Tab-separated table of C-alpha atoms (C1' of nucleotides) in Angstrom:
chain	number	residue	atom	x	y	z
W	1	MET	CA	54.388	114.972	114.891
W	2	SER	CA	56.352	113.849	111.870
W	3	ALA	CA	56.502	110.166	112.732
W	4	PRO	CA	54.782	108.372	109.857
W	5	VAL	CA	52.040	105.844	110.562
W	6	VAL	CA	53.824	103.433	108.269
W	7	ASP	CA	56.591	103.099	110.817
W	8	ALA	CA	54.274	102.073	113.619
W	9	ARG	CA	52.543	99.555	111.389
W	10	ALA	CA	55.819	98.209	110.035
W	11	ALA	CA	57.161	97.930	113.550
W	12	GLU	CA	54.138	95.895	114.567
W	13	VAL	CA	54.654	93.472	111.707
W	14	PHE	CA	58.353	93.037	112.404
W	15	ALA	CA	57.733	92.682	116.107
W	16	ALA	CA	55.287	89.905	115.322
W	17	LEU	CA	58.043	88.199	113.334
W	18	GLY	CA	60.559	88.807	116.086
W	19	ASP	CA	59.830	85.705	118.117
W	20	ALA	CA	61.159	82.217	117.512
W	21	THR	CA	57.918	80.521	118.529
W	22	ARG	CA	55.911	82.643	116.131
W	23	LEU	CA	58.363	81.965	113.304
W	24	THR	CA	57.931	78.270	114.009
W	25	LEU	CA	54.165	78.645	113.886
W	26	LEU	CA	54.400	80.465	110.573
W	27	ALA	CA	56.698	77.807	109.176
W	28	THR	CA	54.316	75.046	110.245
W	29	LEU	CA	51.309	76.840	108.827
W	30	GLY	CA	53.285	77.580	105.694
W	31	THR	CA	53.870	73.898	105.012
W	32	THR	CA	50.719	72.276	106.367
W	33	GLY	CA	48.234	74.840	105.155
W	34	ALA	CA	45.955	75.283	108.133
W	35	ALA	CA	45.643	74.119	111.719
W	36	THR	CA	43.994	74.813	115.054
W	37	ALA	CA	45.767	76.334	118.023
W	38	THR	CA	45.491	73.076	119.911
W	39	ARG	CA	47.080	71.108	117.112
W	40	LEU	CA	49.852	73.670	116.655
W	41	ALA	CA	50.639	73.574	120.350
W	42	GLU	CA	51.101	69.794	120.500
W	43	PRO	CA	54.741	69.599	119.351
W	44	LEU	CA	55.695	72.805	121.136
W	45	PRO	CA	56.911	73.171	124.718
W	46	VAL	CA	54.215	75.705	125.542
W	47	THR	CA	50.542	75.529	126.380
W	48	ARG	CA	47.652	75.882	123.977
W	49	GLN	CA	46.794	79.269	125.444
W	50	ALA	CA	50.292	80.583	124.812
W	51	VAL	CA	50.074	79.451	121.191
W	52	ALA	CA	46.658	81.046	120.845
W	53	ARG	CA	48.140	84.288	122.078
W	54	HIS	CA	50.985	84.086	119.553
W	55	LEU	CA	48.491	83.422	116.804
W	56	ARG	CA	46.536	86.461	117.855
W	57	VAL	CA	49.670	88.591	117.613
W	58	LEU	CA	50.301	87.249	114.126
W	59	GLU	CA	46.710	87.885	113.132
W	60	ASP	CA	46.778	91.436	114.478
W	61	ALA	CA	49.858	92.006	112.362
W	62	GLY	CA	47.963	90.698	109.337
W	63	LEU	CA	50.272	87.750	108.787
W	64	VAL	CA	47.730	85.003	109.423
W	65	ARG	CA	43.978	84.696	109.045
W	66	SER	CA	41.491	82.612	110.950
W	67	THR	CA	38.181	81.035	110.030
W	68	LYS	CA	35.737	79.309	112.317
W	69	HIS	CA	34.659	75.825	111.360
W	70	GLY	CA	32.074	74.707	113.822
W	71	ARG	CA	33.852	73.995	117.068
W	72	ASP	CA	37.382	74.807	116.012
W	73	VAL	CA	39.183	77.811	114.603
W	74	LEU	CA	41.520	77.219	111.693
W	75	PHE	CA	44.555	79.453	111.196
W	76	ARG	CA	46.414	79.839	107.940
W	77	VAL	CA	49.253	82.030	106.658
W	78	ASP	CA	48.422	85.107	104.650
W	79	ALA	CA	51.375	84.578	102.364
W	80	ASP	CA	50.393	87.517	100.203
W	81	ALA	CA	50.615	89.956	103.105
W	82	LEU	CA	53.858	88.407	104.209
W	83	ARG	CA	55.471	88.664	100.797
W	84	GLU	CA	54.200	92.203	100.487
W	85	ARG	CA	55.954	93.190	103.718
W	86	ALA	CA	59.097	91.410	102.668
W	87	GLU	CA	59.168	93.205	99.348
W	88	TRP	CA	58.664	96.536	101.045
W	89	LEU	CA	61.692	95.819	103.204
W	90	VAL	CA	63.733	94.882	100.152
W	91	ALA	CA	62.724	98.146	98.478
W	92	VAL	CA	63.690	100.200	101.508
W	93	SER	CA	67.006	98.477	102.025
W	94	SER	CA	67.828	98.723	98.343
W	95	ALA	CA	67.050	102.428	98.379
W	96	TRP	CA	69.360	102.916	101.347
W	97	ASP	CA	71.959	100.830	99.627
W	98	ARG	CA	71.944	103.131	96.597
W	99	ARG	CA	71.757	106.220	98.766
W	100	LEU	CA	74.739	105.175	100.838
W	101	ALA	CA	76.701	104.212	97.762
W	102	ASP	CA	75.943	107.655	96.398
W	103	LEU	CA	77.136	109.302	99.602
W	104	ARG	CA	80.357	107.338	99.423
W	105	THR	CA	80.918	108.372	95.838
W	106	ARG	CA	80.444	112.040	96.657
W	107	ALA	CA	82.805	111.762	99.582
W	108	GLU	CA	85.514	110.310	97.389
W	109	ARG	CA	84.922	112.652	94.451
W	110	PRO	CA	83.677	115.960	95.821
L	1	MET	CA	66.469	69.444	119.313
L	2	SER	CA	64.956	70.169	115.943
L	3	ALA	CA	64.608	73.929	116.333
L	4	PRO	CA	66.888	75.434	113.684
L	5	VAL	CA	69.402	78.075	114.654
L	6	VAL	CA	68.224	80.128	111.709
L	7	ASP	CA	64.964	80.782	113.487
L	8	ALA	CA	66.576	82.230	116.572
L	9	ARG	CA	68.827	84.425	114.472
L	10	ALA	CA	66.008	85.516	112.214
L	11	ALA	CA	63.854	86.270	115.228
L	12	GLU	CA	66.602	88.485	116.626
L	13	VAL	CA	66.820	90.465	113.407
L	14	PHE	CA	63.073	90.926	113.127
L	15	ALA	CA	62.800	91.823	116.795
L	16	ALA	CA	65.419	94.509	116.197
L	17	LEU	CA	63.237	95.858	113.387
L	18	GLY	CA	60.125	95.616	115.523
L	19	ASP	CA	60.406	98.993	117.198
L	20	ALA	CA	59.311	102.323	115.777
L	21	THR	CA	62.245	104.211	117.289
L	22	ARG	CA	64.726	101.816	115.768
L	23	LEU	CA	63.037	102.022	112.367
L	24	THR	CA	63.327	105.782	112.623
L	25	LEU	CA	67.011	105.469	113.464
L	26	LEU	CA	67.552	103.187	110.474
L	27	ALA	CA	65.690	105.590	108.213
L	28	THR	CA	67.783	108.507	109.413
L	29	LEU	CA	71.019	106.591	109.020
L	30	GLY	CA	69.830	105.400	105.639
L	31	THR	CA	69.498	108.924	104.331
L	32	THR	CA	72.254	110.764	106.162
L	33	GLY	CA	74.909	108.101	105.917
L	34	ALA	CA	76.403	108.127	109.386
L	35	ALA	CA	75.869	109.797	112.735
L	36	THR	CA	76.661	109.640	116.427
L	37	ALA	CA	74.203	108.517	119.086
L	38	THR	CA	74.062	112.027	120.490
L	39	ARG	CA	73.219	113.534	117.122
L	40	LEU	CA	70.604	110.875	116.413
L	41	ALA	CA	68.950	111.502	119.757
L	42	GLU	CA	68.532	115.245	119.223
L	43	PRO	CA	65.272	115.188	117.227
L	44	LEU	CA	63.869	112.253	119.184
L	45	PRO	CA	61.837	112.391	122.389
L	46	VAL	CA	64.247	110.079	124.192
L	47	THR	CA	67.610	110.452	125.841
L	48	ARG	CA	70.959	109.812	124.283
L	49	GLN	CA	71.407	106.695	126.402
L	50	ALA	CA	68.149	105.220	125.149
L	51	VAL	CA	69.241	105.819	121.567
L	52	ALA	CA	72.615	104.262	122.278
L	53	ARG	CA	70.838	101.191	123.575
L	54	HIS	CA	68.671	100.978	120.459
L	55	LEU	CA	71.762	101.280	118.307
L	56	ARG	CA	73.360	98.470	120.234
L	57	VAL	CA	70.333	96.252	119.554
L	58	LEU	CA	70.575	97.073	115.858
L	59	GLU	CA	74.279	96.371	115.853
L	60	ASP	CA	73.844	93.039	117.653
L	61	ALA	CA	71.341	92.113	114.959
L	62	GLY	CA	73.933	93.011	112.338
L	63	LEU	CA	71.862	95.798	110.823
L	64	VAL	CA	74.218	98.668	111.639
L	65	ARG	CA	77.946	98.983	112.124
L	66	SER	CA	79.951	101.375	114.232
L	67	THR	CA	83.390	102.870	113.901
L	68	LYS	CA	85.243	104.959	116.421
L	69	HIS	CA	86.572	108.304	115.238
L	70	GLY	CA	88.498	109.825	118.079
L	71	ARG	CA	86.000	111.010	120.622
L	72	ASP	CA	82.828	109.923	118.897
L	73	VAL	CA	81.391	106.697	117.583
L	74	LEU	CA	79.809	106.803	114.138
L	75	PHE	CA	76.966	104.462	113.273
L	76	ARG	CA	75.919	103.568	109.759
L	77	VAL	CA	73.439	101.163	108.170
L	78	ASP	CA	74.694	97.847	106.893
L	79	ALA	CA	72.362	97.963	103.922
L	80	ASP	CA	73.792	94.772	102.519
L	81	ALA	CA	72.859	92.775	105.598
L	82	LEU	CA	69.459	94.401	105.667
L	83	ARG	CA	68.701	93.613	102.037
L	84	GLU	CA	69.950	90.089	102.548
L	85	ARG	CA	67.475	89.535	105.375
L	86	ALA	CA	64.698	91.086	103.368
L	87	GLU	CA	65.389	88.841	100.427
L	88	TRP	CA	65.409	85.797	102.663
L	89	LEU	CA	61.972	86.774	103.905
L	90	VAL	CA	60.738	87.228	100.352
L	91	ALA	CA	62.043	83.780	99.442
L	92	VAL	CA	60.354	82.155	102.426
L	93	SER	CA	57.041	83.898	101.908
L	94	SER	CA	57.082	83.125	98.197
L	95	ALA	CA	57.759	79.469	98.938
L	96	TRP	CA	54.798	79.373	101.317
L	97	ASP	CA	52.738	81.158	98.739
L	98	ARG	CA	53.405	78.460	96.179
L	99	ARG	CA	53.004	75.703	98.733
L	100	LEU	CA	49.642	77.001	99.867
L	101	ALA	CA	48.463	77.514	96.317
L	102	ASP	CA	49.440	73.925	95.637
L	103	LEU	CA	47.487	72.721	98.668
L	104	ARG	CA	44.442	74.619	97.455
L	105	THR	CA	44.711	73.109	94.006
L	106	ARG	CA	44.909	69.597	95.400
L	107	ALA	CA	41.911	70.245	97.629
L	108	GLU	CA	39.844	71.420	94.684
L	109	ARG	CA	41.016	68.736	92.278
L	110	PRO	CA	41.781	65.581	94.239
X	1	DC	C1'	95.522	124.165	130.514
X	2	DG	C1'	90.565	123.934	131.017
X	3	DG	C1'	85.871	124.073	129.571
X	4	DA	C1'	82.783	121.845	126.316
X	5	DT	C1'	81.258	117.735	124.291
X	6	DG	C1'	80.685	112.659	123.519
X	7	DT	C1'	80.766	107.942	125.687
X	8	DG	C1'	80.075	104.266	128.762
X	9	DC	C1'	78.453	102.083	132.896
X	10	DA	C1'	75.452	101.431	136.931
X	11	DA	C1'	71.253	101.815	139.536
X	12	DT	C1'	66.531	102.223	139.248
X	13	DA	C1'	61.645	102.650	137.796
X	14	DT	C1'	57.964	101.234	134.771
X	15	DA	C1'	55.726	99.042	131.174
X	16	DA	C1'	55.141	95.222	128.154
X	17	DA	C1'	55.670	90.524	126.773
X	18	DT	C1'	55.352	85.742	127.824
X	19	DG	C1'	53.573	81.809	130.061
X	20	DT	C1'	50.779	79.223	133.410
X	21	DT	C1'	46.626	77.616	135.787
X	22	DG	C1'	41.694	77.408	136.395
X	23	DC	C1'	37.199	77.643	134.825
X	24	DA	C1'	33.040	78.386	131.937
X	25	DC	C1'	31.004	77.457	127.606
X	26	DA	C1'	30.152	75.644	122.881
X	27	DT	C1'	30.317	71.892	119.637
X	28	DG	C1'	30.849	67.104	117.842
X	29	DC	C1'	29.862	62.342	118.352
X	30	DG	C1'	28.807	57.634	120.283
Z	1	DC	C1'	21.689	62.696	126.420
Z	2	DG	C1'	26.393	62.684	128.140
Z	3	DC	C1'	31.215	62.745	127.551
Z	4	DA	C1'	35.213	64.240	125.027
Z	5	DT	C1'	37.360	68.014	122.795
Z	6	DG	C1'	38.324	72.839	121.359
Z	7	DT	C1'	37.862	77.817	122.723
Z	8	DG	C1'	37.959	81.948	125.241
Z	9	DC	C1'	38.611	84.710	129.225
Z	10	DA	C1'	40.585	86.060	133.650
Z	11	DA	C1'	43.986	86.138	137.356
Z	12	DC	C1'	48.552	85.729	138.339
Z	13	DA	C1'	53.737	85.124	138.184
Z	14	DT	C1'	58.037	86.056	135.853
Z	15	DT	C1'	60.945	87.819	132.724
Z	16	DT	C1'	62.384	91.175	129.386
Z	17	DA	C1'	62.380	95.646	127.253
Z	18	DT	C1'	62.469	100.487	127.524
Z	19	DA	C1'	63.843	104.758	129.508
Z	20	DT	C1'	65.666	107.833	133.041
Z	21	DT	C1'	69.096	109.858	136.109
Z	22	DG	C1'	73.720	110.299	137.831
Z	23	DC	C1'	78.459	110.008	137.447
Z	24	DA	C1'	83.205	109.019	135.770
Z	25	DC	C1'	86.219	109.318	131.968
Z	26	DA	C1'	88.064	110.438	127.319
Z	27	DT	C1'	88.733	113.679	123.635
Z	28	DC	C1'	88.564	118.012	121.073
Z	29	DC	C1'	89.542	122.811	120.763
Z	30	DG	C1'	90.047	127.829	122.071
DNA sequence: CGGATGTGCAATATAAATGTTGCACATGCG
DNA sequence: CGCATGTGCAACATTTATATTGCACATCCG
């Protein structure tokens, strides 16, 4: 019962990032601004439905947002959320870095 | 042929982070310094073999390292590698942030 | 030596992720 | 209106991930 909710949420975000196709989608959205699932699927070797599913995973993880414009749905990167996650990871890894350095120091100089 | 190798590698790292059990293992290793698979499995609701598999995933992703000490194998976090990945993600997300802000500005002031 | 403990590998079971096809429906435009 | 285009949902196939059990082997220690 001690497993923090943060872990589950963080895991979801990283899992969303843990797919080459989704990283490609993010990169495309990051440079073009916004696009529909159909348009994003064109240069990729997968169907439109597969891309739509990937986009849904990214949206569930809070990494992209979608807005409906008449007939089509436009997806765009939520760069703020992404940077926020990245900075959290930096903080955690830095903390471990210091912690481990501290453990090493104590081991050498008890 | 244009898919960068970086993506596949990055996806592997993020996929390794995309599991609550593995995040827990990293957190434990980050605070205790080093431990065996058997010891790490004790407080978890999974078997030692499952933990060993998770550790192998983390090691393949370059996030942990292992050293053999006689009978047991000690795992420890490679905090450097972890922070490096995190900083890469920050750089990418920041770049997209600026890029998207730029796109917005152009759209508003053509 | 001999029991206790830690590892690794194999076989297996189950769940989840990924991708496809097919179809119904909504929206834009000539 | 009527056709082209974009979406969403469902059914299905396939692969991958996760976890378990069982067993053989190595290593530590009384």
